[in-house]
mmCIF file of C-alpha atoms and ligand atoms in Angstrom:
data_model
loop_
_atom_site.group_PDB
_atom_site.id
_atom_site.type_symbol
_atom_site.label_atom_id
_atom_site.label_comp_id
_atom_site.label_asym_id
_atom_site.label_seq_id
_atom_site.Cartn_x
_atom_site.Cartn_y
_atom_site.Cartn_z
ATOM 1 C CA UNK Z 1 109.440 118.955 87.985
ATOM 2 C CA UNK Z 2 113.004 119.225 86.812
ATOM 3 C CA UNK Z 3 113.423 121.474 83.756
ATOM 4 C CA UNK Z 4 115.467 118.883 81.859
ATOM 5 C CA UNK Z 5 112.762 116.239 81.654
ATOM 6 C CA UNK Z 6 111.447 115.461 78.233
ATOM 7 C CA UNK Z 7 113.526 118.083 76.491
ATOM 8 C CA UNK Z 8 116.138 117.521 73.824
ATOM 9 C CA UNK Z 9 117.770 120.886 74.530
ATOM 10 C CA UNK Z 10 121.343 120.514 75.724
ATOM 11 C CA UNK Z 11 121.066 123.934 77.367
ATOM 12 C CA UNK Z 12 118.660 122.474 79.941
ATOM 13 C CA UNK Z 13 121.450 120.313 81.441
ATOM 14 C CA UNK Z 14 122.624 121.252 84.900
ATOM 15 C CA UNK Z 15 125.217 118.531 85.347
ATOM 16 C CA UNK Z 16 126.612 117.126 82.144
ATOM 17 C CA UNK Z 17 128.801 114.054 81.631
ATOM 18 C CA UNK Z 18 130.563 114.080 78.252
ATOM 19 C CA UNK Z 19 132.032 110.783 77.051
ATOM 20 C CA UNK Z 20 134.714 111.063 74.408
ATOM 21 C CA UNK Z 21 135.679 108.059 72.293
ATOM 22 C CA UNK Z 22 139.298 107.269 71.349
ATOM 23 C CA UNK Z 23 138.666 107.634 67.621
ATOM 24 C CA UNK Z 24 137.749 111.303 68.050
ATOM 25 C CA UNK Z 25 140.603 112.269 70.281
ATOM 26 C CA UNK Z 26 143.521 110.208 69.072
ATOM 27 C CA UNK Z 27 145.080 109.689 65.687
ATOM 28 C CA UNK Z 28 145.072 105.880 65.663
ATOM 29 C CA UNK Z 29 148.128 105.477 63.417
ATOM 30 C CA UNK Z 30 150.417 107.887 65.170
ATOM 31 C CA UNK Z 31 148.948 107.825 68.657
ATOM 32 C CA UNK Z 32 148.800 111.610 68.853
ATOM 33 C CA UNK Z 33 146.070 113.664 70.480
ATOM 34 C CA UNK Z 34 144.011 115.674 67.962
ATOM 35 C CA UNK Z 35 144.784 119.011 69.524
ATOM 36 C CA UNK Z 36 142.667 121.197 67.254
ATOM 37 C CA UNK Z 37 139.646 119.001 67.940
ATOM 38 C CA UNK Z 38 140.294 119.037 71.686
ATOM 39 C CA UNK Z 39 140.662 122.820 71.559
ATOM 40 C CA UNK Z 40 137.237 123.072 69.945
ATOM 41 C CA UNK Z 41 135.746 120.791 72.592
ATOM 42 C CA UNK Z 42 137.377 122.901 75.313
ATOM 43 C CA UNK Z 43 135.650 125.953 73.835
ATOM 44 C CA UNK Z 44 132.310 124.125 73.966
ATOM 45 C CA UNK Z 45 132.915 123.050 77.574
ATOM 46 C CA UNK Z 46 133.864 126.604 78.539
ATOM 47 C CA UNK Z 47 130.575 127.757 76.989
ATOM 48 C CA UNK Z 48 128.701 125.155 79.054
ATOM 49 C CA UNK Z 49 130.349 126.411 82.217
ATOM 50 C CA UNK Z 50 129.618 130.012 81.291
ATOM 51 C CA UNK Z 51 125.944 128.973 81.145
ATOM 52 C CA UNK Z 52 126.287 127.625 84.687
ATOM 53 C CA UNK Z 53 126.457 123.950 83.704
ATOM 54 C CA UNK Z 54 128.672 121.545 85.642
ATOM 55 C CA UNK Z 55 130.852 119.349 83.473
ATOM 56 C CA UNK Z 56 132.397 115.901 83.967
ATOM 57 C CA UNK Z 57 134.491 114.250 81.230
ATOM 58 C CA UNK Z 58 134.815 110.519 80.636
ATOM 59 C CA UNK Z 59 137.581 110.035 78.110
ATOM 60 C CA UNK Z 60 139.033 107.060 76.280
ATOM 61 C CA UNK Z 61 142.327 107.163 74.473
ATOM 62 C CA UNK Z 62 144.902 106.087 77.048
ATOM 63 C CA UNK Z 63 145.721 102.853 75.242
ATOM 64 C CA UNK Z 64 145.669 104.473 71.801
ATOM 65 C CA UNK Z 65 148.163 107.137 72.917
ATOM 66 C CA UNK Z 66 150.280 104.847 75.074
ATOM 67 C CA UNK Z 67 150.884 102.194 72.418
ATOM 68 C CA UNK Z 68 152.907 104.730 70.452
ATOM 69 C CA UNK Z 69 155.140 105.516 73.391
ATOM 70 C CA UNK Z 70 155.853 101.851 73.933
ATOM 71 C CA UNK Z 71 156.413 101.241 70.212
ATOM 72 C CA UNK Z 72 153.664 98.675 69.858
ATOM 73 C CA UNK Z 73 152.753 99.894 66.380
ATOM 74 C CA UNK Z 74 149.239 98.984 65.302
ATOM 75 C CA UNK Z 75 149.306 95.277 66.158
ATOM 76 C CA UNK Z 76 146.701 93.628 68.395
ATOM 77 C CA UNK Z 77 147.826 93.931 72.012
ATOM 78 C CA UNK Z 78 147.721 91.347 74.768
ATOM 79 C CA UNK Z 79 145.915 92.384 77.925
ATOM 80 C CA UNK Z 80 149.100 93.147 79.848
ATOM 81 C CA UNK Z 81 150.379 95.197 76.918
ATOM 82 C CA UNK Z 82 147.161 97.205 76.894
ATOM 83 C CA UNK Z 83 147.562 97.775 80.613
ATOM 84 C CA UNK Z 84 151.129 98.945 80.088
ATOM 85 C CA UNK Z 85 150.041 101.202 77.216
ATOM 86 C CA UNK Z 86 147.292 102.749 79.362
ATOM 87 C CA UNK Z 87 149.790 103.524 82.113
ATOM 88 C CA UNK Z 88 151.912 105.672 79.847
ATOM 89 C CA UNK Z 89 149.092 106.973 77.632
ATOM 90 C CA UNK Z 90 146.999 108.307 80.507
ATOM 91 C CA UNK Z 91 149.744 110.736 81.502
ATOM 92 C CA UNK Z 92 149.860 112.213 78.025
ATOM 93 C CA UNK Z 93 146.087 112.323 77.799
ATOM 94 C CA UNK Z 94 145.660 114.056 81.145
ATOM 95 C CA UNK Z 95 148.415 116.490 80.275
ATOM 96 C CA UNK Z 96 146.741 117.411 76.969
ATOM 97 C CA UNK Z 97 143.398 117.965 78.721
ATOM 98 C CA UNK Z 98 144.918 120.099 81.459
ATOM 99 C CA UNK Z 99 146.898 122.178 79.021
ATOM 100 C CA UNK Z 100 144.026 122.806 76.613
ATOM 101 C CA UNK Z 101 141.154 123.166 79.107
ATOM 102 C CA UNK Z 102 143.488 125.218 81.282
ATOM 103 C CA UNK Z 103 143.557 127.872 78.558
ATOM 104 C CA UNK Z 104 139.907 128.470 79.444
ATOM 105 C CA UNK Z 105 140.649 128.603 83.165
ATOM 106 C CA UNK Z 106 139.433 125.063 83.840
ATOM 107 C CA UNK Z 107 141.208 122.859 86.379
ATOM 108 C CA UNK Z 108 141.234 119.203 85.364
ATOM 109 C CA UNK Z 109 141.198 116.453 88.010
ATOM 110 C CA UNK Z 110 142.147 112.931 86.924
ATOM 111 C CA UNK Z 111 140.018 110.127 88.383
ATOM 112 C CA UNK Z 112 140.630 106.505 87.330
ATOM 113 C CA UNK Z 113 137.856 104.082 88.251
ATOM 114 C CA UNK Z 114 137.326 100.345 88.108
ATOM 115 C CA UNK Z 115 133.959 98.625 87.872
ATOM 116 C CA UNK Z 116 134.243 97.814 91.587
ATOM 117 C CA UNK Z 117 134.315 101.514 92.401
ATOM 118 C CA UNK Z 118 130.781 101.739 91.070
ATOM 119 C CA UNK Z 119 129.530 98.455 92.557
ATOM 120 C CA UNK Z 120 131.166 97.998 95.942
ATOM 121 C CA UNK Z 121 129.112 100.101 98.361
ATOM 122 C CA UNK Z 122 132.008 101.565 100.312
ATOM 123 C CA UNK Z 123 134.050 102.412 97.236
ATOM 124 C CA UNK Z 124 130.989 103.790 95.474
ATOM 125 C CA UNK Z 125 130.273 106.271 98.258
ATOM 126 C CA UNK Z 126 133.954 107.276 98.393
ATOM 127 C CA UNK Z 127 134.159 107.889 94.661
ATOM 128 C CA UNK Z 128 130.840 109.745 94.641
ATOM 129 C CA UNK Z 129 131.913 112.017 97.489
ATOM 130 C CA UNK Z 130 135.225 112.862 95.816
ATOM 131 C CA UNK Z 131 133.560 113.609 92.478
ATOM 132 C CA UNK Z 132 130.917 115.747 94.197
ATOM 133 C CA UNK Z 133 133.652 117.653 95.990
ATOM 134 C CA UNK Z 134 135.604 118.259 92.781
ATOM 135 C CA UNK Z 135 132.534 119.507 90.951
ATOM 136 C CA UNK Z 136 131.566 121.733 93.879
ATOM 137 C CA UNK Z 137 135.064 123.217 93.850
ATOM 138 C CA UNK Z 138 134.708 124.043 90.167
ATOM 139 C CA UNK Z 139 137.172 121.441 88.846
ATOM 140 C CA UNK Z 140 136.449 119.285 85.796
ATOM 141 C CA UNK Z 141 136.839 115.584 86.632
ATOM 142 C CA UNK Z 142 138.549 113.676 83.816
ATOM 143 C CA UNK Z 143 137.551 110.052 84.248
ATOM 144 C CA UNK Z 144 138.803 106.910 82.572
ATOM 145 C CA UNK Z 145 138.774 103.276 83.501
ATOM 146 C CA UNK Z 146 141.791 102.286 85.566
ATOM 147 C CA UNK Z 147 142.995 100.074 82.732
ATOM 148 C CA UNK Z 148 146.308 99.362 84.406
ATOM 149 C CA UNK Z 149 144.705 97.266 87.144
ATOM 150 C CA UNK Z 150 141.397 96.223 85.569
ATOM 151 C CA UNK Z 151 141.653 92.772 83.994
ATOM 152 C CA UNK Z 152 139.215 91.357 81.457
ATOM 153 C CA UNK Z 153 136.789 89.653 83.855
ATOM 154 C CA UNK Z 154 136.451 92.753 86.001
ATOM 155 C CA UNK Z 155 136.544 95.601 83.572
ATOM 156 C CA UNK Z 156 134.008 97.788 81.862
ATOM 157 C CA UNK Z 157 136.122 97.545 78.721
ATOM 158 C CA UNK Z 158 134.244 100.340 77.055
ATOM 159 C CA UNK Z 159 133.684 103.836 78.254
ATOM 160 C CA UNK Z 160 130.039 104.027 77.159
ATOM 161 C CA UNK Z 161 129.001 101.939 80.138
ATOM 162 C CA UNK Z 162 131.548 103.619 82.406
ATOM 163 C CA UNK Z 163 130.102 106.985 81.335
ATOM 164 C CA UNK Z 164 126.596 105.862 82.264
ATOM 165 C CA UNK Z 165 127.697 104.529 85.657
ATOM 166 C CA UNK Z 166 129.525 107.782 86.332
ATOM 167 C CA UNK Z 167 126.466 109.800 85.284
ATOM 168 C CA UNK Z 168 124.340 107.763 87.700
ATOM 169 C CA UNK Z 169 126.945 108.053 90.451
ATOM 170 C CA UNK Z 170 127.114 111.853 90.310
ATOM 171 C CA UNK Z 171 123.352 112.243 89.671
ATOM 172 C CA UNK Z 172 124.018 113.931 86.338
ATOM 173 C CA UNK Z 173 120.919 114.898 84.379
ATOM 174 C CA UNK Z 174 122.541 114.570 80.943
ATOM 175 C CA UNK Z 175 125.052 112.150 79.401
ATOM 176 C CA UNK Z 176 126.527 112.942 75.987
ATOM 177 C CA UNK Z 177 128.168 110.065 74.119
ATOM 178 C CA UNK Z 178 130.397 111.568 71.447
ATOM 179 C CA UNK Z 179 131.298 108.810 69.064
ATOM 180 C CA UNK Z 180 131.697 107.990 65.387
ATOM 181 C CA UNK Z 181 128.009 107.339 64.748
ATOM 182 C CA UNK Z 182 125.338 110.025 64.731
ATOM 183 C CA UNK Z 183 122.647 108.041 66.504
ATOM 184 C CA UNK Z 184 120.299 105.088 66.325
ATOM 185 C CA UNK Z 185 118.821 103.725 63.088
ATOM 186 C CA UNK Z 186 116.030 101.195 62.617
ATOM 187 C CA UNK Z 187 118.517 99.030 60.703
ATOM 188 C CA UNK Z 188 122.163 99.184 59.645
ATOM 189 C CA UNK Z 189 122.241 102.321 57.456
ATOM 190 C CA UNK Z 190 125.263 100.985 55.567
ATOM 191 C CA UNK Z 191 123.489 97.779 54.551
ATOM 192 C CA UNK Z 192 119.813 98.716 54.394
ATOM 193 C CA UNK Z 193 118.707 101.743 52.322
ATOM 194 C CA UNK Z 194 115.339 101.688 54.103
ATOM 195 C CA UNK Z 195 117.011 102.283 57.509
ATOM 196 C CA UNK Z 196 115.425 105.222 59.261
ATOM 197 C CA UNK Z 197 116.972 107.500 61.810
ATOM 198 C CA UNK Z 198 115.439 107.459 65.325
ATOM 199 C CA UNK Z 199 115.650 110.924 66.914
ATOM 200 C CA UNK Z 200 114.068 110.182 70.312
ATOM 201 C CA UNK Z 201 113.786 107.057 72.460
ATOM 202 C CA UNK Z 202 111.682 107.109 75.641
ATOM 203 C CA UNK Z 203 112.020 103.474 76.611
ATOM 204 C CA UNK Z 204 114.481 100.706 75.725
ATOM 205 C CA UNK Z 205 112.009 98.187 74.323
ATOM 206 C CA UNK Z 206 112.971 94.864 72.674
ATOM 207 C CA UNK Z 207 112.375 96.588 69.315
ATOM 208 C CA UNK Z 208 114.926 99.273 70.162
ATOM 209 C CA UNK Z 209 117.413 96.642 71.296
ATOM 210 C CA UNK Z 210 116.944 94.781 68.036
ATOM 211 C CA UNK Z 211 117.774 97.959 66.111
ATOM 212 C CA UNK Z 212 120.973 98.365 68.100
ATOM 213 C CA UNK Z 213 121.972 94.805 67.270
ATOM 214 C CA UNK Z 214 122.400 95.646 63.627
ATOM 215 C CA UNK Z 215 123.541 99.264 63.541
ATOM 216 C CA UNK Z 216 127.130 98.838 64.663
ATOM 217 C CA UNK Z 217 129.705 101.556 64.895
ATOM 218 C CA UNK Z 218 132.719 100.965 62.644
ATOM 219 C CA UNK Z 219 135.568 101.394 65.130
ATOM 220 C CA UNK Z 220 136.060 101.631 68.880
ATOM 221 C CA UNK Z 221 135.260 99.132 71.554
ATOM 222 C CA UNK Z 222 131.733 100.379 72.094
ATOM 223 C CA UNK Z 223 129.324 99.932 69.225
ATOM 224 C CA UNK Z 224 125.574 100.386 69.456
ATOM 225 C CA UNK Z 225 124.967 97.450 71.788
ATOM 226 C CA UNK Z 226 127.076 98.982 74.564
ATOM 227 C CA UNK Z 227 125.387 102.320 73.930
ATOM 228 C CA UNK Z 228 122.020 100.684 74.589
ATOM 229 C CA UNK Z 229 123.385 99.203 77.805
ATOM 230 C CA UNK Z 230 124.578 102.690 78.734
ATOM 231 C CA UNK Z 231 121.170 104.163 77.900
ATOM 232 C CA UNK Z 232 119.483 101.631 80.160
ATOM 233 C CA UNK Z 233 121.724 102.554 83.102
ATOM 234 C CA UNK Z 234 121.434 106.288 82.475
ATOM 235 C CA UNK Z 235 117.649 106.253 82.051
ATOM 236 C CA UNK Z 236 117.275 104.083 85.147
ATOM 237 C CA UNK Z 237 119.109 106.817 87.032
ATOM 238 C CA UNK Z 238 116.828 109.521 85.620
ATOM 239 C CA UNK Z 239 119.572 110.833 83.339
ATOM 240 C CA UNK Z 240 118.838 111.616 79.699
ATOM 241 C CA UNK Z 241 121.410 110.505 77.175
ATOM 242 C CA UNK Z 242 122.321 111.655 73.689
ATOM 243 C CA UNK Z 243 124.385 109.857 71.052
ATOM 244 C CA UNK Z 244 126.052 112.227 68.606
ATOM 245 C CA UNK Z 245 128.770 112.083 65.997
ATOM 246 C CA UNK Z 246 131.716 113.899 67.514
ATOM 247 C CA UNK Z 247 134.088 113.983 64.541
ATOM 248 C CA UNK Z 248 133.527 117.583 63.527
ATOM 249 C CA UNK Z 249 134.985 120.434 65.555
ATOM 250 C CA UNK Z 250 132.824 121.898 68.350
ATOM 251 C CA UNK Z 251 130.793 118.705 68.789
ATOM 252 C CA UNK Z 252 128.597 120.048 71.620
ATOM 253 C CA UNK Z 253 127.808 123.224 69.720
ATOM 254 C CA UNK Z 254 126.804 120.999 66.814
ATOM 255 C CA UNK Z 255 124.178 119.348 69.019
ATOM 256 C CA UNK Z 256 122.947 122.765 70.142
ATOM 257 C CA UNK Z 257 122.728 123.872 66.507
ATOM 258 C CA UNK Z 258 120.345 121.033 65.753
ATOM 259 C CA UNK Z 259 122.860 118.504 64.369
ATOM 260 C CA UNK Z 260 121.564 114.970 63.993
ATOM 261 C CA UNK Z 261 121.624 112.930 67.197
ATOM 262 C CA UNK Z 262 119.478 110.443 69.133
ATOM 263 C CA UNK Z 263 118.106 111.427 72.539
ATOM 264 C CA UNK Z 264 117.125 108.907 75.208
ATOM 265 C CA UNK Z 265 114.658 110.555 77.568
ATOM 266 C CA UNK Z 266 113.851 108.998 80.963
ATOM 267 C CA UNK Z 267 110.576 109.472 82.791
ATOM 268 C CA UNK Z 268 112.137 110.179 86.212
ATOM 269 C CA UNK Z 269 114.602 112.845 87.367
ATOM 270 C CA UNK Z 270 118.022 111.885 88.807
ATOM 271 C CA UNK Z 271 116.822 112.896 92.254
ATOM 272 C CA UNK Z 272 113.662 110.819 92.273
ATOM 273 C CA UNK Z 273 115.464 107.877 90.621
ATOM 274 C CA UNK Z 274 118.191 107.971 93.272
ATOM 275 C CA UNK Z 275 115.700 108.186 96.123
ATOM 276 C CA UNK Z 276 113.774 105.256 94.643
ATOM 277 C CA UNK Z 277 116.992 103.264 94.377
ATOM 278 C CA UNK Z 278 117.979 103.960 97.988
ATOM 279 C CA UNK Z 279 114.448 103.572 99.315
ATOM 280 C CA UNK Z 280 113.338 100.623 97.211
ATOM 281 C CA UNK Z 281 116.073 98.465 95.748
ATOM 282 C CA UNK Z 282 118.745 98.204 98.413
ATOM 283 C CA UNK Z 283 118.425 95.738 101.270
ATOM 284 C CA UNK Z 284 118.987 97.486 104.637
ATOM 285 C CA UNK Z 285 121.929 95.928 106.502
ATOM 286 C CA UNK Z 286 121.227 97.621 109.837
ATOM 287 C CA UNK Z 287 119.055 100.011 111.795
ATOM 288 C CA UNK Z 288 119.851 103.460 113.142
ATOM 289 C CA UNK Z 289 117.470 104.982 115.678
ATOM 290 C CA UNK Z 290 117.324 108.767 115.992
ATOM 291 C CA UNK Z 291 115.960 111.220 118.572
ATOM 292 C CA UNK Z 292 113.063 113.625 118.068
ATOM 293 C CA UNK Z 293 115.296 116.558 117.132
ATOM 294 C CA UNK Z 294 117.094 114.571 114.436
ATOM 295 C CA UNK Z 295 113.785 113.257 113.108
ATOM 296 C CA UNK Z 296 112.535 116.815 112.716
ATOM 297 C CA UNK Z 297 115.755 117.780 110.912
ATOM 298 C CA UNK Z 298 115.431 114.796 108.544
ATOM 299 C CA UNK Z 299 111.860 115.734 107.706
ATOM 300 C CA UNK Z 300 113.082 119.259 106.932
ATOM 301 C CA UNK Z 301 115.509 117.786 104.375
ATOM 302 C CA UNK Z 302 118.653 117.910 106.518
ATOM 303 C CA UNK Z 303 121.402 115.316 106.947
ATOM 304 C CA UNK Z 304 121.536 112.938 109.913
ATOM 305 C CA UNK Z 305 124.343 113.942 112.285
ATOM 306 C CA UNK Z 306 125.895 111.542 114.823
ATOM 307 C CA UNK Z 307 124.556 113.736 117.651
ATOM 308 C CA UNK Z 308 120.978 112.712 116.826
ATOM 309 C CA UNK Z 309 121.650 108.947 116.816
ATOM 310 C CA UNK Z 310 120.475 107.020 119.892
ATOM 311 C CA UNK Z 311 121.059 103.389 118.823
ATOM 312 C CA UNK Z 312 122.790 101.341 116.110
ATOM 313 C CA UNK Z 313 121.845 97.743 115.297
ATOM 314 C CA UNK Z 314 123.332 95.241 112.861
ATOM 315 C CA UNK Z 315 126.630 94.859 111.058
ATOM 316 C CA UNK Z 316 127.211 97.063 108.058
ATOM 317 C CA UNK Z 317 129.974 98.686 106.047
ATOM 318 C CA UNK Z 318 130.374 102.297 105.061
ATOM 319 C CA UNK Z 319 128.088 102.926 102.069
ATOM 320 C CA UNK Z 320 125.592 100.185 102.949
ATOM 321 C CA UNK Z 321 121.888 100.927 103.123
ATOM 322 C CA UNK Z 322 120.377 101.190 106.618
ATOM 323 C CA UNK Z 323 116.888 101.700 107.947
ATOM 324 C CA UNK Z 324 116.319 104.817 110.057
ATOM 325 C CA UNK Z 325 113.784 104.602 112.914
ATOM 326 C CA UNK Z 326 112.247 107.457 114.876
ATOM 327 C CA UNK Z 327 112.168 107.572 118.727
ATOM 328 C CA UNK Z 328 108.920 105.549 118.698
ATOM 329 C CA UNK Z 329 110.563 102.760 116.674
ATOM 330 C CA UNK Z 330 108.723 103.506 113.486
ATOM 331 C CA UNK Z 331 110.713 103.356 110.206
ATOM 332 C CA UNK Z 332 111.076 106.880 108.845
ATOM 333 C CA UNK Z 333 113.767 106.656 106.170
ATOM 334 C CA UNK Z 334 116.450 104.632 104.457
ATOM 335 C CA UNK Z 335 119.896 105.887 103.639
ATOM 336 C CA UNK Z 336 123.478 105.097 102.704
ATOM 337 C CA UNK Z 337 125.440 105.280 105.922
ATOM 338 C CA UNK Z 338 128.805 107.076 106.026
ATOM 339 C CA UNK Z 339 130.294 104.858 108.751
ATOM 340 C CA UNK Z 340 130.704 101.138 109.301
ATOM 341 C CA UNK Z 341 128.614 99.774 112.206
ATOM 342 C CA UNK Z 342 131.458 99.626 114.778
ATOM 343 C CA UNK Z 343 132.387 103.246 114.102
ATOM 344 C CA UNK Z 344 128.726 104.300 113.994
ATOM 345 C CA UNK Z 345 128.258 102.823 117.514
ATOM 346 C CA UNK Z 346 131.212 104.818 118.805
ATOM 347 C CA UNK Z 347 129.648 107.980 117.420
ATOM 348 C CA UNK Z 348 126.198 107.609 119.075
ATOM 349 C CA UNK Z 349 125.229 111.016 120.449
ATOM 350 C CA UNK Z 350 128.580 112.635 119.598
ATOM 351 C CA UNK Z 351 129.007 116.119 118.251
ATOM 352 C CA UNK Z 352 130.629 116.407 114.815
ATOM 353 C CA UNK Z 353 133.638 118.080 116.456
ATOM 354 C CA UNK Z 354 134.192 114.929 118.558
ATOM 355 C CA UNK Z 355 134.364 112.478 115.634
ATOM 356 C CA UNK Z 356 138.122 112.512 115.248
ATOM 357 C CA UNK Z 357 138.776 111.977 118.949
ATOM 358 C CA UNK Z 358 136.229 109.126 119.077
ATOM 359 C CA UNK Z 359 137.494 107.241 116.006
ATOM 360 C CA UNK Z 360 141.099 108.294 115.556
ATOM 361 C CA UNK Z 361 140.393 109.606 112.045
ATOM 362 C CA UNK Z 362 138.511 112.583 110.702
ATOM 363 C CA UNK Z 363 135.635 110.847 108.853
ATOM 364 C CA UNK Z 364 132.574 112.609 107.459
ATOM 365 C CA UNK Z 365 130.538 115.169 109.358
ATOM 366 C CA UNK Z 366 127.263 113.360 108.701
ATOM 367 C CA UNK Z 367 126.147 109.872 109.683
ATOM 368 C CA UNK Z 368 123.927 109.910 106.576
ATOM 369 C CA UNK Z 369 124.210 112.767 104.091
ATOM 370 C CA UNK Z 370 120.891 114.247 102.989
ATOM 371 C CA UNK Z 371 121.598 113.286 99.340
ATOM 372 C CA UNK Z 372 121.880 109.686 100.512
ATOM 373 C CA UNK Z 373 118.565 109.670 102.407
ATOM 374 C CA UNK Z 374 115.154 108.617 101.188
ATOM 375 C CA UNK Z 375 112.295 109.410 103.590
ATOM 376 C CA UNK Z 376 109.517 106.805 103.819
HETATM 377 N N1 LIG S 1 139.778 102.923 78.765
HETATM 378 C C1 LIG S 1 140.223 102.725 77.397
HETATM 379 C C2 LIG S 1 141.315 103.736 77.056
HETATM 380 O O1 LIG S 1 141.477 104.736 77.606
HETATM 381 C C3 LIG S 1 139.143 102.888 76.377
HETATM 382 C C4 LIG S 1 137.867 102.195 76.516
HETATM 383 C C5 LIG S 1 136.935 102.498 75.339
HETATM 384 O O2 LIG S 1 137.388 102.475 74.200
HETATM 385 O O3 LIG S 1 135.776 102.818 75.520
HETATM 386 O O4 LIG S 1 142.064 103.597 76.171
#
């Protein structure tokens, strides 16, 4: 059992996604980054890393910062103006993060995602691999929506949901939503004096959703309804989530010190949830047959290398789910395949060192990475 399950201790996190709302980071009137606040967050993140925790940031604020540089004032922006504002604001935002986190020796890596990067199978596996690589190398990914290209019909629009998708994508065990509300109440605390605070949620029931419908956050694009949607995604991926008021300095330390917040605790771990997703919910688009040696390696928890593949059936894209069969034809696993079917066929029986010569590009070493495999 994973140590994080069921606990509301932030220290138990191994891989932490921290979502930062615009209102915390940016002075709305002047479009400036709150440097002292960001410095205090950087201290908290450095403390997390000193404890051995991996950190990923999902930050809003590009539009809020950028509108100042384009002299939009505080008026309501059209979509294309927001996109223009994000293009200039993101540079300033990323610069502020790099400068301030850099003082603690952290290297920040900017990653801008669209909703398609989390839904399209090929783009999903690309984004996941890059984020994994950054985290493994000790960098801190700084993620925002790619507002410049994402139009209304195809955008997340709020970073609560983006944060949850990112947490699921990188198999994070903890998602922290720092916002301007300290958690979930049974009713709108501003309107109903009988509203009670809810410290822990273990399942998003209709009752919980009804509570979220009334307890809205004052500013920001998110609000409690999007936070519930985020909680559903995170919990489905075996990731616990916490909503906390981030206004004060050192917002993560505040959670550790017992500050008020609402925890959403899933029943599964990220690993089991991911294996269930790969093994149960995705329709296999093809079949890969492996030899006895590869089958043994898979059962021992290893990746599937091209050398162990004896046949490829069907038409699939990189990132699609495929069925894996043993030498006797029996289904042994399902996995997300790292090559499209035409390339996979060219790699049958090849050594990893021969991939580039066979395909004309370097590609991945594995046909299916062990993290993308679910044994039957
Ligand atoms: N991606 C938007 C920005 O950087 C913010 C979305 C949100 O407010 O959650 O400005």
